[in-house]
């Protein structure tokens, strides 16, 4: 039997995305102009010429960067893998590359960030993954996207591909130990033959390294949802939802629109309940510091996960229920035949929850903390409707998400409308 290289990913459920590069220095502001979203796009969106943008490299000196802090925090936050932007669309490599001078090695800091994070992840037992923007590159004369400095008519994309993208991807997969996954982005109009060549190169270097769906043309190992999007329906194959904590991936000096811990948990249970992983982003500042509010929110969500982790990790995709539940989401463990009800809108007196459409007989209902709950399961033949009622304690045990564990007599099945 071949080993299932997707197993770690299937089990992980929750990962940390880190967007960090030169764009952390302006943090969304340039010459009095301000970019409200997507600060990592500042060069392109504010039409900054490459000769000006590249001067940021002379200022890159993150005095507070500590890879172990990131990795330990990711673990404390309940995350099982880390994806780091080795190179974003701006083309600047956060690692030691031999094929370009446009890298962290040519800054006052002068040390390989990818190496430090890879080593810290290996030491701490977190799966290390890299983001690499394979098509857009606003520094290379033949990369995609920089129409300000370069004339698209004169570009030869394959030159960029063979001179920079392919060798850099090989460097990442050769020099940093085991890479759990390579996260490609925006394939757009990259020729399919080159996408295939890229996938083959990854597999030749590290056959177990996963490739995300944004390599394009279905060549990846799993499907990537659109940025900041949660699918409506459950999918049985592995997939992932990448999401920001505020409204930007890169650091912003002004964006304070952070999700609350409760909204983070709502997104996590929604994604996990439909069979996916949540990849949640932080954007460190120019010093290498994680914004304080990001840390607070993720710590609180992490404390919830410490208590309620069994309702997230090790769960499996389940069939959809026929209706949205006004009280919250469900997750399911196929090994233990347990359905978890995540109660976010606590019902008013008489504190009764209703779940329609569960066909499998229920054998026991209790709070995740162990307290047994009164329940009633019924079938109404006139309506052809299956109902489960659960009576909750009067006092809400956890305002962020109270978890109810429903034990089932067999594999879950649900009614369709
Ligand atoms: O790396 C993050 C984004 O920079 C990248 N994908 C995630 C993971 C991405 N590349 N392209 N896009 C997302 C789609 C285009 C988004 C844009 Fe915008 C809308 C570019 C300009 C307007 C986001 C919002 C960036 C600036 C404002």
Short mmCIF file of N, CA and C and ligand atoms in Angstrom, two decimals, residues 17 19 35-41 45 85 88-89 131 136 183 185-186 188 214 227 242 247 249, ligand 1:
data_model
loop_
_atom_site.label_atom_id
_atom_site.label_comp_id
_atom_site.label_asym_id
_atom_site.label_seq_id
_atom_site.Cartn_x
_atom_site.Cartn_y
_atom_site.Cartn_z
N UNK A 17 -0.61 30.91 8.23
CA UNK A 17 -0.06 31.54 7.03
C UNK A 17 0.72 32.76 7.52
N UNK A 19 2.53 36.11 5.96
CA UNK A 19 2.92 36.97 4.84
C UNK A 19 3.91 38.00 5.37
N UNK A 35 -3.11 52.16 1.15
CA UNK A 35 -3.78 51.00 0.54
C UNK A 35 -4.58 50.29 1.63
N UNK A 36 -5.90 50.29 1.53
CA UNK A 36 -6.69 49.74 2.64
C UNK A 36 -6.63 48.21 2.76
N UNK A 37 -6.43 47.51 1.64
CA UNK A 37 -6.39 46.04 1.70
C UNK A 37 -5.17 45.54 0.94
N UNK A 38 -4.74 44.34 1.25
CA UNK A 38 -3.69 43.71 0.45
C UNK A 38 -2.42 44.53 0.35
N UNK A 39 -1.83 44.84 1.52
CA UNK A 39 -0.62 45.70 1.52
C UNK A 39 0.56 45.05 0.80
N UNK A 40 0.52 43.73 0.63
CA UNK A 40 1.60 43.05 -0.08
C UNK A 40 1.57 43.40 -1.57
N UNK A 41 0.50 44.05 -1.99
CA UNK A 41 0.34 44.49 -3.39
C UNK A 41 0.78 45.93 -3.59
N UNK A 45 -0.14 48.19 -6.83
CA UNK A 45 -1.36 49.00 -6.69
C UNK A 45 -1.07 50.49 -6.62
N UNK A 85 5.73 32.89 3.26
CA UNK A 85 5.96 33.50 1.94
C UNK A 85 7.45 33.59 1.62
N UNK A 88 6.90 36.42 -2.61
CA UNK A 88 5.56 36.86 -3.02
C UNK A 88 5.67 37.49 -4.42
N UNK A 89 4.56 38.09 -4.87
CA UNK A 89 4.53 38.63 -6.24
C UNK A 89 5.64 39.68 -6.49
N UNK A 131 5.28 29.23 0.65
CA UNK A 131 4.49 29.90 -0.39
C UNK A 131 5.49 30.38 -1.44
N UNK A 136 3.54 35.46 -11.08
CA UNK A 136 3.83 36.89 -10.94
C UNK A 136 5.21 37.06 -10.35
N UNK A 183 3.00 26.09 -1.65
CA UNK A 183 1.75 26.84 -1.84
C UNK A 183 1.95 27.80 -3.00
N UNK A 185 0.38 30.26 -6.15
CA UNK A 185 -0.72 31.26 -6.14
C UNK A 185 -0.87 31.84 -7.55
N UNK A 186 -2.03 32.34 -7.84
CA UNK A 186 -2.36 33.05 -9.09
C UNK A 186 -1.73 32.45 -10.35
N UNK A 188 -3.20 32.02 -13.18
CA UNK A 188 -3.77 32.76 -14.31
C UNK A 188 -3.38 32.19 -15.67
N UNK A 214 -3.47 25.84 -6.39
CA UNK A 214 -3.21 27.02 -7.24
C UNK A 214 -2.00 26.87 -8.13
N UNK A 227 -9.56 33.03 -1.90
CA UNK A 227 -9.11 33.76 -0.72
C UNK A 227 -10.32 34.23 0.09
N UNK A 242 -7.83 29.71 2.60
CA UNK A 242 -6.89 30.69 3.14
C UNK A 242 -7.64 31.95 3.58
N UNK A 247 -8.00 42.72 7.20
CA UNK A 247 -8.38 42.74 5.78
C UNK A 247 -7.18 42.77 4.85
N UNK A 249 -3.18 40.73 3.93
CA UNK A 249 -2.26 39.61 4.18
C UNK A 249 -0.95 40.15 4.75
O1 LIG B 1 -1.02 36.25 -1.02
C1 LIG B 1 -2.33 36.72 -0.87
C2 LIG B 1 -2.70 37.68 -1.95
O2 LIG B 1 -1.74 38.70 -2.15
C3 LIG B 1 -2.76 36.75 -3.13
N1 LIG B 1 -3.35 35.54 -2.58
C4 LIG B 1 -3.34 35.62 -1.15
C5 LIG B 1 -3.05 34.30 -0.49
C6 LIG B 1 -3.50 37.28 -4.26
N2 LIG B 1 -2.97 37.50 -5.43
N3 LIG B 1 -3.87 37.94 -6.25
N4 LIG B 1 -4.99 37.99 -5.61
C7 LIG B 1 -4.85 37.58 -4.35
C8 LIG B 1 -6.23 38.42 -6.23
C9 LIG B 1 -6.17 39.88 -6.47
C10 LIG B 1 -6.49 40.74 -5.42
C11 LIG B 1 -6.50 42.16 -5.66
FE1 LIG B 1 -6.14 43.55 -4.34
C12 LIG B 1 -7.64 42.96 -5.56
C13 LIG B 1 -5.41 42.91 -6.07
C14 LIG B 1 -5.83 44.22 -6.17
C15 LIG B 1 -7.20 44.29 -5.83
C16 LIG B 1 -5.96 42.64 -2.54
C17 LIG B 1 -6.83 43.67 -2.45
C18 LIG B 1 -4.76 43.19 -2.96
C19 LIG B 1 -4.92 44.57 -3.11
C20 LIG B 1 -6.20 44.86 -2.79
#
